[in-house]
mmCIF file of C-alpha atoms in Angstrom:
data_model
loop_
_atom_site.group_PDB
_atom_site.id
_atom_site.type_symbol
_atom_site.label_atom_id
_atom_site.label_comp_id
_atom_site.label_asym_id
_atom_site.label_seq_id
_atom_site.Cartn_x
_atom_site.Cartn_y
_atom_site.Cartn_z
ATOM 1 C CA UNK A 160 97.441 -1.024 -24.269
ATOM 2 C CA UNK A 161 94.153 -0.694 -22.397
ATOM 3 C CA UNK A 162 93.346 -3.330 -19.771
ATOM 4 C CA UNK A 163 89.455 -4.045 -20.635
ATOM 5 C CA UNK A 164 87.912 -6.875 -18.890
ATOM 6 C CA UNK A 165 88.861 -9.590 -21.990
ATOM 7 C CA UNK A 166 92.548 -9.042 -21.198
ATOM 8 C CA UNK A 167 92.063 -9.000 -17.621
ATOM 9 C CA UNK A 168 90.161 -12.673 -17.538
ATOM 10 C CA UNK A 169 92.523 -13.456 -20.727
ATOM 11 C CA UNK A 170 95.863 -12.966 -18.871
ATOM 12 C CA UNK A 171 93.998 -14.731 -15.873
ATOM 13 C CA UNK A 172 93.274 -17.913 -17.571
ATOM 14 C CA UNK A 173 96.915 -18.038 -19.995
ATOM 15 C CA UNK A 174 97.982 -17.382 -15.843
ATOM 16 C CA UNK A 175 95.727 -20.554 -14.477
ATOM 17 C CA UNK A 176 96.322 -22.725 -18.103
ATOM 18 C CA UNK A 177 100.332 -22.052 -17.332
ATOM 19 C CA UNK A 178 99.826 -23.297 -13.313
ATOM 20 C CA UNK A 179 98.074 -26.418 -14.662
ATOM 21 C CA UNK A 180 100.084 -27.077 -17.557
ATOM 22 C CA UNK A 181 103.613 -26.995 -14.811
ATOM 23 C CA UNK A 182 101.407 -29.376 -12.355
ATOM 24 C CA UNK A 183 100.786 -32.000 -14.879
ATOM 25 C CA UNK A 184 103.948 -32.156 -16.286
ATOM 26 C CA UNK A 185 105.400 -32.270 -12.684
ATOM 27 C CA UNK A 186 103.181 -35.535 -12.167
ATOM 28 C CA UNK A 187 104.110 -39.027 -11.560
ATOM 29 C CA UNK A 188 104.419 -40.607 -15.232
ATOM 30 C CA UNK A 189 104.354 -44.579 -14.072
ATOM 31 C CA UNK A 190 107.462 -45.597 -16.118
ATOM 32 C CA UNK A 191 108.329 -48.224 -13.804
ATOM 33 C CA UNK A 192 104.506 -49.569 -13.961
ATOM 34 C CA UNK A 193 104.913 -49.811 -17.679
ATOM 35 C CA UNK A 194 101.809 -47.763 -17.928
ATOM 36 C CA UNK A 195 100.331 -47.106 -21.289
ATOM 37 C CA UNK A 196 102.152 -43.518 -22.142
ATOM 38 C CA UNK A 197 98.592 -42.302 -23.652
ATOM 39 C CA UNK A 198 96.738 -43.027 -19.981
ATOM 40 C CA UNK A 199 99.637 -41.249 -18.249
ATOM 41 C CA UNK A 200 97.901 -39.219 -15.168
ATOM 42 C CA UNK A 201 99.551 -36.089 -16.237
ATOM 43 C CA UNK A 202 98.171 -36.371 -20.149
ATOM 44 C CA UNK A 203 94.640 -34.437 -20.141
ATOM 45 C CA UNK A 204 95.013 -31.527 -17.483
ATOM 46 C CA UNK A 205 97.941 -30.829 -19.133
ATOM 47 C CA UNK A 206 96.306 -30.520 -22.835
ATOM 48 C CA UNK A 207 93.580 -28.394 -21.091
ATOM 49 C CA UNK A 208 96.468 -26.643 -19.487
ATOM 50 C CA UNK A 209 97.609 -25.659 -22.784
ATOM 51 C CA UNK A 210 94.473 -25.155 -24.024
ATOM 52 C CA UNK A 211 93.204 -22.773 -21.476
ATOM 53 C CA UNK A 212 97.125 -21.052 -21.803
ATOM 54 C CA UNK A 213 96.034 -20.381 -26.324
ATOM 55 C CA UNK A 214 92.482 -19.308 -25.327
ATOM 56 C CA UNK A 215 93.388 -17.145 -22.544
ATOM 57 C CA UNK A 216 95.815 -15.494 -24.978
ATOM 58 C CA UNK A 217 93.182 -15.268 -27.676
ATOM 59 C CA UNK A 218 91.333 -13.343 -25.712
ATOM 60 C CA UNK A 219 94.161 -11.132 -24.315
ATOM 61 C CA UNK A 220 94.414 -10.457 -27.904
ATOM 62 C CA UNK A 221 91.064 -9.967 -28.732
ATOM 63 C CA UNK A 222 91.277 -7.055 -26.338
ATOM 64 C CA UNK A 223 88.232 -4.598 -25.113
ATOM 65 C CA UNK A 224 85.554 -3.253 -26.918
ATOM 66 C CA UNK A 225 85.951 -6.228 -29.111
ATOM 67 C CA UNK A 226 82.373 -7.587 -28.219
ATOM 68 C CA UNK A 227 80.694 -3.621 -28.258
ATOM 69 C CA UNK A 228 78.325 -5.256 -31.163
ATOM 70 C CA UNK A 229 76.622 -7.423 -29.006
ATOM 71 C CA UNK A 230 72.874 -7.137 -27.591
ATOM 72 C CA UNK A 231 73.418 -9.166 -24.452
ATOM 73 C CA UNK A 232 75.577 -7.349 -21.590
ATOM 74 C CA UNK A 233 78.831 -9.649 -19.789
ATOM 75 C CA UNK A 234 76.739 -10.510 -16.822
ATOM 76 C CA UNK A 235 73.494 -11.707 -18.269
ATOM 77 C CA UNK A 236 76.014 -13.989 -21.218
ATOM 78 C CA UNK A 237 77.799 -15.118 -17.714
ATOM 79 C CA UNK A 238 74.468 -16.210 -15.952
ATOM 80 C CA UNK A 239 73.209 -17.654 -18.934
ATOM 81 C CA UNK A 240 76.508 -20.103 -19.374
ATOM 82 C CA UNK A 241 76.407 -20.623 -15.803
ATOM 83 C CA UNK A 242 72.696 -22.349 -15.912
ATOM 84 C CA UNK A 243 73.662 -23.964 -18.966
ATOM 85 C CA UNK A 244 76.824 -25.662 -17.268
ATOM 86 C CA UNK A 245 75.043 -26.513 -14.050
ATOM 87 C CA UNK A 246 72.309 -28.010 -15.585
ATOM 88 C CA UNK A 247 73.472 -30.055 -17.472
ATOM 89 C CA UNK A 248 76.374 -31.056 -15.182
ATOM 90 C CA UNK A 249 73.218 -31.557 -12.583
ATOM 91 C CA UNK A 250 70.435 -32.531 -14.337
ATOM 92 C CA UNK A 251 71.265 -34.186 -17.469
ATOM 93 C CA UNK A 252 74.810 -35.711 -17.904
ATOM 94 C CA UNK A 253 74.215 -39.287 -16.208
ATOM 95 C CA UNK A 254 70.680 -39.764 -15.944
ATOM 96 C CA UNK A 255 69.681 -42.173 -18.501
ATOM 97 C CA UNK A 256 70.823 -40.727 -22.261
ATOM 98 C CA UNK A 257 73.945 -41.782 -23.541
ATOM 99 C CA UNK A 258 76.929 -38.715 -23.625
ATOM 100 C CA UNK A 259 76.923 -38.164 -26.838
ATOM 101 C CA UNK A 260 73.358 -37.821 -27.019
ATOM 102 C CA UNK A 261 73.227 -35.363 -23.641
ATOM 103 C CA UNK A 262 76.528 -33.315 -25.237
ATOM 104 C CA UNK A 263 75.260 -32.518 -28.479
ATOM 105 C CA UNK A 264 71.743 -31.015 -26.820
ATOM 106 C CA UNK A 265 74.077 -29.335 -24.389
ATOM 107 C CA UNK A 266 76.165 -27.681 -26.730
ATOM 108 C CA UNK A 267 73.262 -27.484 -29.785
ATOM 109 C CA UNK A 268 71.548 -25.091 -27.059
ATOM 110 C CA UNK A 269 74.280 -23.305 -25.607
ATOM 111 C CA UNK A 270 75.644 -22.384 -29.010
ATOM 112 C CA UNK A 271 72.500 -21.538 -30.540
ATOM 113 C CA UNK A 272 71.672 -19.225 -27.119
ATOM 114 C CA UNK A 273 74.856 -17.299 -27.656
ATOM 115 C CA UNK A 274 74.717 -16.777 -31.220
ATOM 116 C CA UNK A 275 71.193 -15.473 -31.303
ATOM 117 C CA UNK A 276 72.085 -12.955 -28.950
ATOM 118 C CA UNK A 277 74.613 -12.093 -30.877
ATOM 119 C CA UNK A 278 72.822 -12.104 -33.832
ATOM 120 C CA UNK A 279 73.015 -8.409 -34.977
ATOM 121 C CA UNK A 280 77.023 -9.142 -34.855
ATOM 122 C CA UNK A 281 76.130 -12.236 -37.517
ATOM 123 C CA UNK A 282 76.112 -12.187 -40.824
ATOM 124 C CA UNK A 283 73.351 -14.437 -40.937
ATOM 125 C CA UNK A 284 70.152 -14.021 -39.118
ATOM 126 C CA UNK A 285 67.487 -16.609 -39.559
ATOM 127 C CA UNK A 286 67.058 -18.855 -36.908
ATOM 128 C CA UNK A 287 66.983 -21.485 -38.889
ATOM 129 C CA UNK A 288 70.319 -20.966 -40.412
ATOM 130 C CA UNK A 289 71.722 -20.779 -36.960
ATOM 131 C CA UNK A 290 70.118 -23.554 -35.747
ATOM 132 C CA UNK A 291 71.294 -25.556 -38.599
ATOM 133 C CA UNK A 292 74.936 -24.545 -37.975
ATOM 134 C CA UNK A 293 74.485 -24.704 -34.435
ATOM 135 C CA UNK A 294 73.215 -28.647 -34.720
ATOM 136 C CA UNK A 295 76.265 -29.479 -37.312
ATOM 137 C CA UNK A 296 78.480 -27.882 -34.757
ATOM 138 C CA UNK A 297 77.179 -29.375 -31.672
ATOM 139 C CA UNK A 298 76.905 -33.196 -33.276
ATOM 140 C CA UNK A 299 80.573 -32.895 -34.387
ATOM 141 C CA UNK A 300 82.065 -32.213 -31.045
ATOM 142 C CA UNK A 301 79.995 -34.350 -29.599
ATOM 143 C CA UNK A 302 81.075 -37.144 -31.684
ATOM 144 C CA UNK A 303 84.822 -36.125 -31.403
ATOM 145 C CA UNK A 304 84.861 -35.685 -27.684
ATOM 146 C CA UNK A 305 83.234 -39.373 -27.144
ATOM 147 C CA UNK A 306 85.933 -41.059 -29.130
ATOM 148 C CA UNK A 307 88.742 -38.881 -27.684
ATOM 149 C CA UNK A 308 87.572 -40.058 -24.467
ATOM 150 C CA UNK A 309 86.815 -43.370 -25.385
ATOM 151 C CA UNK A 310 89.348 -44.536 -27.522
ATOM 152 C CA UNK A 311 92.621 -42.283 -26.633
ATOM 153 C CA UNK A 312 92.057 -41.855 -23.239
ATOM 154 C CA UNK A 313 90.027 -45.393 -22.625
ATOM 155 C CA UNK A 314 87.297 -43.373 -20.180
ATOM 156 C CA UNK A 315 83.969 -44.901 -20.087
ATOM 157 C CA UNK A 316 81.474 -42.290 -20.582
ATOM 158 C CA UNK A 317 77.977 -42.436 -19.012
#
């Protein structure tokens, strides 16, 4: 099995999902507080524990030269998500629009950014179509992530 870069970062976050995962479940769980056992402090970094544990191993799986169809090289996709994150950590998310709102541009851009580069890998390449998708994609995790939040974990949102 050849170690490409996806198997390296894959095995690195499975690693880093498995060290949060053990933290969180070795956290206080407030029994004798009678604390709600859905607002337990251990509850969400240990589903994004798990969560980074399946995607890290997805892309163990997926393996190198799995991406070889793409236009856009590692680095310039890894700059590009890393302006997208800090901007809107830093320049959107709390400064006026509600978080649903600021998500689903977030996420309507960033998804529609990495598809078009990758459109020669897509079946489908009209901008429009993507866009479309994109939008449909972005609006429903948007809306899922603001009532996970809101009503299961009981987190205001900005």
């Amino acid at each position: 099995m050849r170690a490409g870069p996806d198997r390296l970062f894959g095995a690195g976050w499975f690693a880093f999902g498995a060290a949060v995962l053990a933290a969180s479940w070795r956290m206080d769980r407030l029994e004798g507080l009678h604390i709600n056992p859905w607002s337990v402090p251990g509850l969400l970094p240990g589903l994004l524990g798990a969560l980074m544990m399946l995607f890290g191993a997805a892309l163990f799986l997926r393996g190198p030269g799995a991406n070889d169809g793409t236009k856009a090289s590692g680095a310039g996709r890894t700059w590009m998500a890393l302006v997208l994150c800090v901007g809107f950590a830093a320049g959107l998310l709390g400064h006026g629009l509600p978080f649903w709102l600021t998500a689903a541009g977030f996420m309507f851009v960033a998804i529609l950014s990495f598809r078009w580069l990758d459109r020669e890998a897509e079946a489908t390449g009209s901008l429009g179509r993507l866009a479309l998708e994109s939008a449909a994609i972005a609006i429903a995790a948007s809306v899922a992530i603001s009532l996970l939040f809101q009503e299961v974990f009981l987190v205001r949102l900005p």
